[in-house]
XYZ file of C-alpha atoms in Angstrom:
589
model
C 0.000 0.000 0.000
C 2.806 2.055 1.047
C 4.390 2.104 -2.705
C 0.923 2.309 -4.454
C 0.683 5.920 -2.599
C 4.438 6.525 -3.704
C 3.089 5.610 -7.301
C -0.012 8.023 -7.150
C 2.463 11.328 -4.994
C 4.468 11.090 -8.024
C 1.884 10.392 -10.749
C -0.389 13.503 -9.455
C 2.819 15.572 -9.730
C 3.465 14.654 -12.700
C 0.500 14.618 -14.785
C -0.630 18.339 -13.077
C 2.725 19.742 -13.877
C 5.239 22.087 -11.599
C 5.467 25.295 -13.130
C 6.788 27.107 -10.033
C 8.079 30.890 -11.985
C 4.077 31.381 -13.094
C 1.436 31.787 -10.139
C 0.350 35.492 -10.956
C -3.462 34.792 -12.593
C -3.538 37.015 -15.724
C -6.452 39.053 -17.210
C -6.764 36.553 -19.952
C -8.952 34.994 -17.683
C -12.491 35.137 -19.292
C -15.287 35.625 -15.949
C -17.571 36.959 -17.649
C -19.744 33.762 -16.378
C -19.338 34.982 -12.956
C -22.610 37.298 -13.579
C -24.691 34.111 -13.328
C -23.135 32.959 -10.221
C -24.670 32.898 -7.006
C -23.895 31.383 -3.723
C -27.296 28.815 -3.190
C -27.780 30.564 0.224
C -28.607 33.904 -1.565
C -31.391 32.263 -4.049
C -35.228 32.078 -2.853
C -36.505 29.133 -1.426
C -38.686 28.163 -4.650
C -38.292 29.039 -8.350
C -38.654 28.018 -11.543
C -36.988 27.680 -14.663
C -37.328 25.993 -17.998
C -34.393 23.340 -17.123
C -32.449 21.993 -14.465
C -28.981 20.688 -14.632
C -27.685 19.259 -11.605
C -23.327 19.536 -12.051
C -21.798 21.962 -13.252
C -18.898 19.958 -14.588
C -17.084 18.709 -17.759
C -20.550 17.962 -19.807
C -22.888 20.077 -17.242
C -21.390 23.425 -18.260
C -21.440 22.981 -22.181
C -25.073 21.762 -21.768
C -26.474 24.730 -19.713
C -24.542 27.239 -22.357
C -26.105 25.443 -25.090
C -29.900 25.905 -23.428
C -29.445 28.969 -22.050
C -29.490 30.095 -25.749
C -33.448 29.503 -25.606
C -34.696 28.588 -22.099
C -33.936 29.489 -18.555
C -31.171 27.175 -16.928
C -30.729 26.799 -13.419
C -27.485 25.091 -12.727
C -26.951 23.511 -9.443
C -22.875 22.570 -8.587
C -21.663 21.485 -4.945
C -18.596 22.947 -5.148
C -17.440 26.340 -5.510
C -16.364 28.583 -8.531
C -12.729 28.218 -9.595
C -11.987 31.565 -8.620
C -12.274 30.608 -5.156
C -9.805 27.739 -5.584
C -7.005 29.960 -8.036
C -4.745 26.855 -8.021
C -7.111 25.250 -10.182
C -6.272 28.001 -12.738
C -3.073 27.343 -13.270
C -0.747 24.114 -13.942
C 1.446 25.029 -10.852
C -1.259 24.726 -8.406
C -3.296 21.586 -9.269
C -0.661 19.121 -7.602
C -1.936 21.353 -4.026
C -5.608 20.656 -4.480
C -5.288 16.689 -5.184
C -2.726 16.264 -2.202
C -4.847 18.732 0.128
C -6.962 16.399 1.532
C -4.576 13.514 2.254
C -2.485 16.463 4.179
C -5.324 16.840 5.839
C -6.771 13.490 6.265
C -10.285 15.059 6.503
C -12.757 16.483 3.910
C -13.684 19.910 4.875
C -16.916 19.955 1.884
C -15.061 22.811 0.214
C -11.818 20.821 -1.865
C -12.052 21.240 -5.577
C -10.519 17.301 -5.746
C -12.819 15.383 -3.441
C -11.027 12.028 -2.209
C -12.182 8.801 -1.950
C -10.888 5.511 -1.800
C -12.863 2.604 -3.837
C -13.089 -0.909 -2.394
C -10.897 -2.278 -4.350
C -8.733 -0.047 -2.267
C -7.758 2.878 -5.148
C -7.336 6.042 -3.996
C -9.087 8.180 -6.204
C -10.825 11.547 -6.452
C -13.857 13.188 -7.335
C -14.377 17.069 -9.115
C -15.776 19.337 -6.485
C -15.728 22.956 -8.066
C -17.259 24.778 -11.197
C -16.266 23.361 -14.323
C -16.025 19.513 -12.280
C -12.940 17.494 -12.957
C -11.776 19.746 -15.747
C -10.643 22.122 -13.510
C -8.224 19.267 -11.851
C -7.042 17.071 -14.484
C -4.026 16.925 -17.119
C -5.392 19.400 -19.381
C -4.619 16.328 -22.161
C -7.226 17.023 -25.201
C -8.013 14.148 -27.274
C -11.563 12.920 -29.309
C -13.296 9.623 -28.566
C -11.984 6.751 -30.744
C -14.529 4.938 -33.573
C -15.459 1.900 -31.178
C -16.866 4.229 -28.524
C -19.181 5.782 -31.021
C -20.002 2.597 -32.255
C -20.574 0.725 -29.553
C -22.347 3.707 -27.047
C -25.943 2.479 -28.035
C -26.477 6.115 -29.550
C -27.352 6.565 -32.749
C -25.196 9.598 -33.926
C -24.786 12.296 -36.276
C -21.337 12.266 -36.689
C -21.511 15.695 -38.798
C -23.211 16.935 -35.356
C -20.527 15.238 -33.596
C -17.770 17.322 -35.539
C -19.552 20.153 -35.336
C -20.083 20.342 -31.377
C -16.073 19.274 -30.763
C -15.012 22.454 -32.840
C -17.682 24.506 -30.663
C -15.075 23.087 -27.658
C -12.064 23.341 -29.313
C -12.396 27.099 -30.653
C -12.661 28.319 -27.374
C -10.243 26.145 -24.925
C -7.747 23.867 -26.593
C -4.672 25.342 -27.565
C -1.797 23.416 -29.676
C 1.037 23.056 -27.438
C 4.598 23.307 -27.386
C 7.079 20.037 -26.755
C 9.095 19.902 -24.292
C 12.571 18.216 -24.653
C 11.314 14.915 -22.275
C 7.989 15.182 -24.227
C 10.415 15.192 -27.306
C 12.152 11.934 -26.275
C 8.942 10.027 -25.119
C 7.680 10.566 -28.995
C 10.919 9.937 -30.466
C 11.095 6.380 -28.147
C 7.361 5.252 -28.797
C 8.172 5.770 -32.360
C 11.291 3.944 -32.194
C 9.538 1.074 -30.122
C 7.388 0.711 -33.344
C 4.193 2.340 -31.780
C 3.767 3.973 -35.450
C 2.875 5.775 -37.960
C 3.933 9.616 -36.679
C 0.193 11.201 -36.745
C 1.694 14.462 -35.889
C -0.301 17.021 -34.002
C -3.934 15.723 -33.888
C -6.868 15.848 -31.812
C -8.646 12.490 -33.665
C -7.740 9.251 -32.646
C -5.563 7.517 -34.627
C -3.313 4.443 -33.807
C 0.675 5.513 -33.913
C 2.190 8.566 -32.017
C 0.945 11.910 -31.613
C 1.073 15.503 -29.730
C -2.088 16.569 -28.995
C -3.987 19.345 -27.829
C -4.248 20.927 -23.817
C -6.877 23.098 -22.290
C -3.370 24.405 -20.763
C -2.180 27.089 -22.837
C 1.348 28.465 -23.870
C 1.157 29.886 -20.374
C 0.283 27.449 -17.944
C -3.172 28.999 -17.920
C -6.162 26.660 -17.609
C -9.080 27.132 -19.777
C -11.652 24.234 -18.002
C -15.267 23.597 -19.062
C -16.675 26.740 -16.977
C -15.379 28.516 -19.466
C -18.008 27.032 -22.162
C -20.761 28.751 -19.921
C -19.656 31.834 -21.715
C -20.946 30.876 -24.729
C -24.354 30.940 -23.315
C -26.366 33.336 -23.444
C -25.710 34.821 -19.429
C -29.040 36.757 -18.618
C -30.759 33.111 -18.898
C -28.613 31.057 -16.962
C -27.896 31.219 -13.444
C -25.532 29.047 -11.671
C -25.554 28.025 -7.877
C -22.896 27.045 -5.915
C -22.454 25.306 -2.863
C -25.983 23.695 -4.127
C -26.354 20.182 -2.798
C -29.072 18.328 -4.441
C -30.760 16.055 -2.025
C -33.303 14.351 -4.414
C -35.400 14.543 -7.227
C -38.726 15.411 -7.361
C -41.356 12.802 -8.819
C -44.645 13.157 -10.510
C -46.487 10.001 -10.429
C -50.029 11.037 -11.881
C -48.985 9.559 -15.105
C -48.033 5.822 -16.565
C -44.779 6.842 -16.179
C -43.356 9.135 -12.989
C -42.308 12.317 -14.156
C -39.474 14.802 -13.105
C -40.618 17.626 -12.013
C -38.133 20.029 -9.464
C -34.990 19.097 -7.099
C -34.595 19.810 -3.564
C -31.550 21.259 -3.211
C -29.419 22.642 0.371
C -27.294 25.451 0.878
C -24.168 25.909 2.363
C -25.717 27.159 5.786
C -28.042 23.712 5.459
C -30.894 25.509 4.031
C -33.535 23.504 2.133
C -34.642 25.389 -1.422
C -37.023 23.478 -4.353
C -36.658 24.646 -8.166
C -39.279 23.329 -10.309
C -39.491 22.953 -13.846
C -41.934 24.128 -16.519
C -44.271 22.684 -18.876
C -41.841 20.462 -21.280
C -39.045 21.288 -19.214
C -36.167 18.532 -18.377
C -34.052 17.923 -15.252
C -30.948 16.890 -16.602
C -28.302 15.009 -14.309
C -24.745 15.299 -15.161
C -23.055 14.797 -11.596
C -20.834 12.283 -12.885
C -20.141 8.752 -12.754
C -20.060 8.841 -9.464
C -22.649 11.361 -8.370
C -25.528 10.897 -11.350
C -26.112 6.943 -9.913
C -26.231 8.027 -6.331
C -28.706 10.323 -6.984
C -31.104 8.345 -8.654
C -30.863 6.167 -6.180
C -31.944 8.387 -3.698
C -34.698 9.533 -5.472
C -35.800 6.310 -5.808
C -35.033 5.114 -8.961
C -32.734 1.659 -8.557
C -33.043 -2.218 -8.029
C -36.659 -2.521 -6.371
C -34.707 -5.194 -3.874
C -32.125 -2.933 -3.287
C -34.564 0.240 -2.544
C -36.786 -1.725 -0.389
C -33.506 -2.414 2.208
C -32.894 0.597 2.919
C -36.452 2.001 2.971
C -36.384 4.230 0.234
C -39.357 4.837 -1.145
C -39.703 2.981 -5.264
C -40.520 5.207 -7.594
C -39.600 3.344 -10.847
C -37.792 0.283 -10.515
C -34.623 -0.190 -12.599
C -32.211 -3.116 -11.984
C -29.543 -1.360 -13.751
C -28.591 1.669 -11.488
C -25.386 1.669 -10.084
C -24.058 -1.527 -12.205
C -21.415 -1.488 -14.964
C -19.411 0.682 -13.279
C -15.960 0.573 -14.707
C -12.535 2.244 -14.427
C -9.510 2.144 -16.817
C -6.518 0.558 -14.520
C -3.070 2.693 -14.901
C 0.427 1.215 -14.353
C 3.330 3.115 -15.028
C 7.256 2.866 -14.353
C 9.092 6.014 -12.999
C 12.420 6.850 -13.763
C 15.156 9.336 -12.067
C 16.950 11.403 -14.439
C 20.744 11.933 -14.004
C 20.574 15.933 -14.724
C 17.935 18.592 -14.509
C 15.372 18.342 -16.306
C 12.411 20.587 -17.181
C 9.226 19.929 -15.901
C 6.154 19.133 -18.827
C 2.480 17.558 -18.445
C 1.431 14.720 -20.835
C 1.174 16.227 -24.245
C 2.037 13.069 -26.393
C 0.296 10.013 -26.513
C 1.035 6.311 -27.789
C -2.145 4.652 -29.507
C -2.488 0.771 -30.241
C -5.383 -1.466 -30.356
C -5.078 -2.433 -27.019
C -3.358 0.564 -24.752
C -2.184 4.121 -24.386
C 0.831 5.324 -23.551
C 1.285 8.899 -22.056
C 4.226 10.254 -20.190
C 5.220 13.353 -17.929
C 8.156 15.349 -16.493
C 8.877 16.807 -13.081
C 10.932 18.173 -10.496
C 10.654 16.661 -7.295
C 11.596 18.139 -3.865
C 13.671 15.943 -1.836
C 15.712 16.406 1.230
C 19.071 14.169 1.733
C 19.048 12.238 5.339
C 21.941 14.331 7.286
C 25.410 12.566 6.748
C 27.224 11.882 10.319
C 29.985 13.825 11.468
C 29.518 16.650 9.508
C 30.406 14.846 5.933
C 28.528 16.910 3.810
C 26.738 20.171 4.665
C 22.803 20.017 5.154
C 21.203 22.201 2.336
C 19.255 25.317 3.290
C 16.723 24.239 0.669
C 15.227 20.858 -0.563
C 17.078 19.922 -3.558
C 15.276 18.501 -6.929
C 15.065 15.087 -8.502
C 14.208 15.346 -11.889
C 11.934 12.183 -12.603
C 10.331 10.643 -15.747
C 6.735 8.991 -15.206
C 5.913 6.716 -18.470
C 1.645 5.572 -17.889
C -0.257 2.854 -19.409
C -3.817 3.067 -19.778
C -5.435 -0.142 -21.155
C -8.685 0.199 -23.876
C -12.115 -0.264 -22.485
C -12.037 -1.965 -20.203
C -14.231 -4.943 -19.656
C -14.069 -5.502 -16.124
C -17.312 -5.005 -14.149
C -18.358 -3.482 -10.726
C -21.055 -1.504 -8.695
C -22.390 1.486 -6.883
C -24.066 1.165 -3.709
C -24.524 3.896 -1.113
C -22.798 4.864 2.171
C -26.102 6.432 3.223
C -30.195 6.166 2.281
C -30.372 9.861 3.166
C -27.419 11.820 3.046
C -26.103 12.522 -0.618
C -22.684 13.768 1.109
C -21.680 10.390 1.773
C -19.485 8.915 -0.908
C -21.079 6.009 -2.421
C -18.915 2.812 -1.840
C -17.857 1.719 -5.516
C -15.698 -1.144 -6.548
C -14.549 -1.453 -9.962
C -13.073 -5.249 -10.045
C -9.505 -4.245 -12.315
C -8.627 -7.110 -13.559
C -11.481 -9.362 -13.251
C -12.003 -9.751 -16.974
C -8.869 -11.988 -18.818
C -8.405 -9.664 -21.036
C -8.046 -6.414 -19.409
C -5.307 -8.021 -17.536
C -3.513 -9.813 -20.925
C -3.526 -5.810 -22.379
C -1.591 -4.841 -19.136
C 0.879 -7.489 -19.889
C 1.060 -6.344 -23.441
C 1.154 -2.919 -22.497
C 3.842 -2.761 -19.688
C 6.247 -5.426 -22.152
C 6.080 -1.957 -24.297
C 6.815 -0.066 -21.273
C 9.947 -2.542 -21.584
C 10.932 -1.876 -25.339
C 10.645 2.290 -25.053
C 13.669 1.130 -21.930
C 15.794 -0.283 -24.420
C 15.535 2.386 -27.265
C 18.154 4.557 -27.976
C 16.585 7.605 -27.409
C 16.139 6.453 -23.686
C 19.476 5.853 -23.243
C 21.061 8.883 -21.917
C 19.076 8.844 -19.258
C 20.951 5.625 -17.417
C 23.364 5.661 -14.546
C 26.600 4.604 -14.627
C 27.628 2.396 -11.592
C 30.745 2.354 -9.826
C 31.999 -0.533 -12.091
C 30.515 0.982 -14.895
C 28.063 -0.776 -15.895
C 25.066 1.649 -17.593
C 21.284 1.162 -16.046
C 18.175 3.349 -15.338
C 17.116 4.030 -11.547
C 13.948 3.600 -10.549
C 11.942 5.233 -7.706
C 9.042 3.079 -7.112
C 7.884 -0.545 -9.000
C 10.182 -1.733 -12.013
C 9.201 -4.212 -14.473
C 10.176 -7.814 -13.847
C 13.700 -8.887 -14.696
C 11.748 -11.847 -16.986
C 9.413 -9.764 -18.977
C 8.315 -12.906 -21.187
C 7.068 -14.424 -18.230
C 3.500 -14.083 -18.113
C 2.939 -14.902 -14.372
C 5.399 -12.464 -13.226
C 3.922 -9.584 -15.647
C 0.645 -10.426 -14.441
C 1.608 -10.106 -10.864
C 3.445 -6.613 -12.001
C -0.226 -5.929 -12.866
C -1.872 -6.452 -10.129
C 0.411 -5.359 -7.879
C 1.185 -2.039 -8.495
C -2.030 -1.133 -10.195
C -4.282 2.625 -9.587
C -6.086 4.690 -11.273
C -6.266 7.523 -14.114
C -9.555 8.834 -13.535
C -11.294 8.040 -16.051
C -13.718 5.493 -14.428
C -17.709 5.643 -15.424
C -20.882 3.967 -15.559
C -23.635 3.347 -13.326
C -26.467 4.303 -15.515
C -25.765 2.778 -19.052
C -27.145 3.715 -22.783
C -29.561 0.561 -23.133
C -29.729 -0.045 -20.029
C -30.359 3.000 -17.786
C -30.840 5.880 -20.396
C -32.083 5.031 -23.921
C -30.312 6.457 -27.239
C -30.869 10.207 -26.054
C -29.987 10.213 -22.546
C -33.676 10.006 -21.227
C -34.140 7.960 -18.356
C -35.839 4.727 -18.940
C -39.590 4.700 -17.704
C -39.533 7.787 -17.057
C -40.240 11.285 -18.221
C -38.538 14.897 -18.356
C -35.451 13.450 -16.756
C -32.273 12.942 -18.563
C -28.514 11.878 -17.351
C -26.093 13.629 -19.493
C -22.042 12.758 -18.479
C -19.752 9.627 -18.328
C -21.920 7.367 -16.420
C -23.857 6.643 -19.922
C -20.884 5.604 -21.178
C -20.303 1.695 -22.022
C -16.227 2.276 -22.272
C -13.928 5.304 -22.076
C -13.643 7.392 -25.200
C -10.240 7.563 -26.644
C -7.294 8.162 -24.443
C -8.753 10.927 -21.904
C -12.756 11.430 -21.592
C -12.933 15.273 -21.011
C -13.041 15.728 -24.989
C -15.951 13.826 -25.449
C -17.733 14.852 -22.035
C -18.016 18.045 -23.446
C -18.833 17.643 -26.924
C -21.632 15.289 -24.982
C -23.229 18.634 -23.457
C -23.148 20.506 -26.321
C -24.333 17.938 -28.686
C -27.237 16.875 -26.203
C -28.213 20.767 -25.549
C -28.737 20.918 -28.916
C -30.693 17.978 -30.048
C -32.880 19.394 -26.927
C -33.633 22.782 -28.485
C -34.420 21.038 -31.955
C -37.075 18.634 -29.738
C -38.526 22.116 -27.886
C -38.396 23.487 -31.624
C -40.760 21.059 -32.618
C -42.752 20.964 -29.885
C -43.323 24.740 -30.087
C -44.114 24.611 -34.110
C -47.071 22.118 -33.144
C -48.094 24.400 -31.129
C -47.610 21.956 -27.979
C -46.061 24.187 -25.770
C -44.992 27.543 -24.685
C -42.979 29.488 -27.133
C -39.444 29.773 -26.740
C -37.638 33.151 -25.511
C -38.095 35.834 -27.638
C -34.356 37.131 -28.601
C -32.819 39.087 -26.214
C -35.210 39.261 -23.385
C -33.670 37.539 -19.859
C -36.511 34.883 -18.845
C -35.032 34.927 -15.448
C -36.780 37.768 -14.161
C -35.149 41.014 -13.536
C -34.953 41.085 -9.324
C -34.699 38.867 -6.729
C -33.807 38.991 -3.046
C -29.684 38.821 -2.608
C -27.303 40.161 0.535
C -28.829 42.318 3.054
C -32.003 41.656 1.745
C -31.900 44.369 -1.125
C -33.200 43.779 -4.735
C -30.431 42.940 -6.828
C -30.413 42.924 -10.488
C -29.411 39.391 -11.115
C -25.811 39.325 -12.861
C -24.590 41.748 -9.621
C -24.522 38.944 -6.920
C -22.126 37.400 -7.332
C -19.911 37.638 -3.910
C -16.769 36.137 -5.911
C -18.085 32.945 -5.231
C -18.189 33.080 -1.671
């Protein structure tokens, strides 16, 4: 246990990067979505808008923009907005949020990286904070691969599809620059025949490739929150520190229908927000949070409900299964000279693994010599260290959701994910890690071995190394297992076909969609956030064409007429004043 918390200390430094000499935010910052932001405790106890997304995360920000452009959006997130967290801003700081808590050892409700620990015994972590786990992650940009469109149970548009990624892209993926270890790891995965050379490229494409960061050429984050600015701002208002307890249930037709949340405040507060006529609650909590909920609204197993004394309001087995999370090994090596530090901005792709690799600069103080041998340094000194990751495909491997608590949605959900379980999850770890093995025995990894005191050339490891025999299955399979944790990429819990149908509605039920990575069947591509947000924006919009419809039948209440805020111009903010909406903001506070 000790070394697989070694393995994750130097993975999370890694992959969040350690640009110490930037840490001033700039005014390239775009806040304008701050006008829509309000601290829950300052909105009225009931309102009503024309949708309801509960997350504002990777897929829950794109999807209110995208409605806001016709309806009124209330968006509820737990966490706070990023400018209340600044690390989460920039590269340098992101290592300080994921390591706050384990500092710590206690969750103080506020962290923008909420820990937990699965029971398979991962440590892993949850978004908590405007913009979800975006505003925490790798910044690595990269679209789904074929087989998850293919195999997601949706039926797609794939000119759509283009479409809504270059909505994303335009506005936070920058092309980034190559750093001279980011420089090797492509040269070495090319040289360890993980080819063709795809250049820079945001599709996914087997062979080698840089490809795009929502970190640009200054360290500067640009996260999902920043797709709420894309919306239009006078119909969309965003709570924070909004807890949603449960959903709201209908039951006067065949089929129970969603109509409001009941959400608390920071200060424990109870508030309800209702829907309007052919209005949706959409859930996009995550993989995690979207299952829970349901849940405890009572939609789940009608066994499972009936234990804990929930009341049923639709019974579906399939809540909380096929959960799922991509195992990562890696190997990490010390370099013998300084070294710059760079986050994961090339990627190896093969039919069965992906291959992604960072640089840093990690503090370490010598043990005091006796006797005064050497001097003790006034300073920690820096070992410059090479992390090389595998991620395997899919993968197949099976587990569940169940909760921690029948009432209170703060409790993290216990999850298992089962690595390994499946044959062949474990047989692409093998395959992957014997790679690992080759890119060791390039040349283009070479300079980076020691030279012993008889002078014999080898690499130094700080952590697991890969088995002397590395044609041995049994002993690569054990590597496997042993030294196995996470990337963060794990979802499921409410499957297309099995949960949600082909557009994300809720089975059985109506006005209620779930909208994130718990739909999905397998990870898209390399890294999900791509995809989670081209998700939003291409649900958001195949709702307004539905509302369209509706509205040219003459089914429903017209849409917005351009330009005019559906919101309502007042409501009651601090010291009890009426405050024109966009002015409360309190800085997220």
């Amino acid at each position: 246990m000790a070394q697989a918390s070694l393995s994750l200390l130097i993975l999370l430094i890694a992959f969040t990067g350690f640009h110490r000499q930037l840490q001033v935010l700039s005014s390239e910052y775009d806040f304008s979505y701050m006008k829509s932001v309000y601290n829950a405790t300052y909105l009225p106890p009931e309102e009503e808008y024309d949708y309801i997304v509960i997350g504002g995360g990777t897929a829950g920000c794109p999807l209110a923009a995208t409605l806001s452009e016709e309806y009124s959006v209330l968006v509820l997130e737990r966490g706070n907005a990023p400018k209340a967290h600044p690390s989460v801003l920039h590269a340098s700081g992101s290592l300080a949020n994921l390591m706050r808590e384990e500092e710590e050892d206690v969750d103080d409700g506020d962290t923008p990286a909420q820990r937990f620990t699965s029971e398979d015994g991962v440590a892993n972590v949850r978004g908590r904070v405007l913009g979800g786990s975006s505003m925490i992650n790798a910044g690595f940009f990269s679209r789904a691969d074929n087989e998850f469109f293919s195999k997601s149970g949706v039926e797609w548009d794939l000119d759509e599809v283009e479409k809504a990624y270059e909505w994303v892209e335009e506005s936070i993926v920058s092309r980034p620059d190559l750093s001279a270890w980011q420089s090797v790891v492509k040269e070495a995965l090319l040289e360890a025949g993980v080819g063709p050379d795809n250049g820079v490229n945001l599709k996914h494409e087997l062979g080698t490739k840089v490809s795009g960061s929502t970190f640009d050429e200054m360290g500067r984050r640009h996260g999902a929150v920043e797709l709420l600015n894309k919306g239009d701002l006078k119909n969309l208002r965003v709570a924070i520190h909004a807890t949603v307890e449960r959903i709201i249930f209908s039951t006067k037709t065949a089929n129970p229908s969603a109509i409001g949340v009941i959400y608390t405040d920071s200060k424990g507060e109870s508030h309800k927000a209702s829907i309007r006529q052919n209005g949706e609650i959409i859930l996009s909590a995550g993989a995690v949070g979207s299952p829970q909920l349901l849940l405890l609204s009572g939609i789940g197993p009608h066994s499972y409900l009936s234990s804990l004394n929930i009341p049923i309001v639709h019974s579906q087995p399939n809540v909380g299964k096929f959960m799922a999370d991509n195992p990562r090994n890696n190997i990490n090596l010390v370099i013998p000279f300084p070294y710059i530090p760079s986050t994961a901005r090339v990627v190896g792709i093969t039919n069965d693994y992906f291959i992604e690799s960072a640089s840093i600069n990690l503090p370490f103080s010598p043990t005091s010599l006796p006797f005064g041998f050497l001097p003790t340094p006034s300073s920690p000194l820096e070992l410059s260290l090479a992390v090389i990751a595998e991620k395997i495909v899919g993968p197949l491997s099976r587990g569940s959701l169940r909760l921690a608590s029948k009432t209170d949605v703060k409790a993290t959900p216990h999850v298992q994910f089962n690595y390994f379980t499946d044959p062949t999850d474990l047989s692409r770890c093998v395959s992957g890690m014997r790679k690992l093995g080759e890119l060791l025995k390039t040349k283009s990894m070479d300079r980076f071995k020691y030279r012993d005191f008889n002078g014999a050339r080898d690499f130094m490891f700080l952590g697991p190394t890969l088995p002397t025999n590395q044609s041995d299955d049994s002993s690569m399979e054990a590597f496997c297992q042993s030294s196995v944790t996470t990337i963060w990429h794990y979802h499921g819990g409410c499957l297309v076909g099995k949960v949600v149908d082909g557009d994300f509605k809720v089975i059985g039920t109506n006005s209620l969609r779930v909208v994130d990575g718990s739909t999905f069947t397998i990870s898209p591509g390399t890294n999900p956030q791509a995809t989670l947000m081209m998700i939003g924006r291409y649900v958001g919009l195949k709702i307004l064409r539905e509302r369209r419809e509706l509205n040219y039948n003459g089914n429903s209440l017209s849409a917005i007429p351009q330009g005019q805020n559906y919101l309502g111009s007042h409501i009651k903010a601090t010291c009890g004043q009426e405050t024109v909406l966009s002015s409360c903001v309190c800085n997220g506070q």
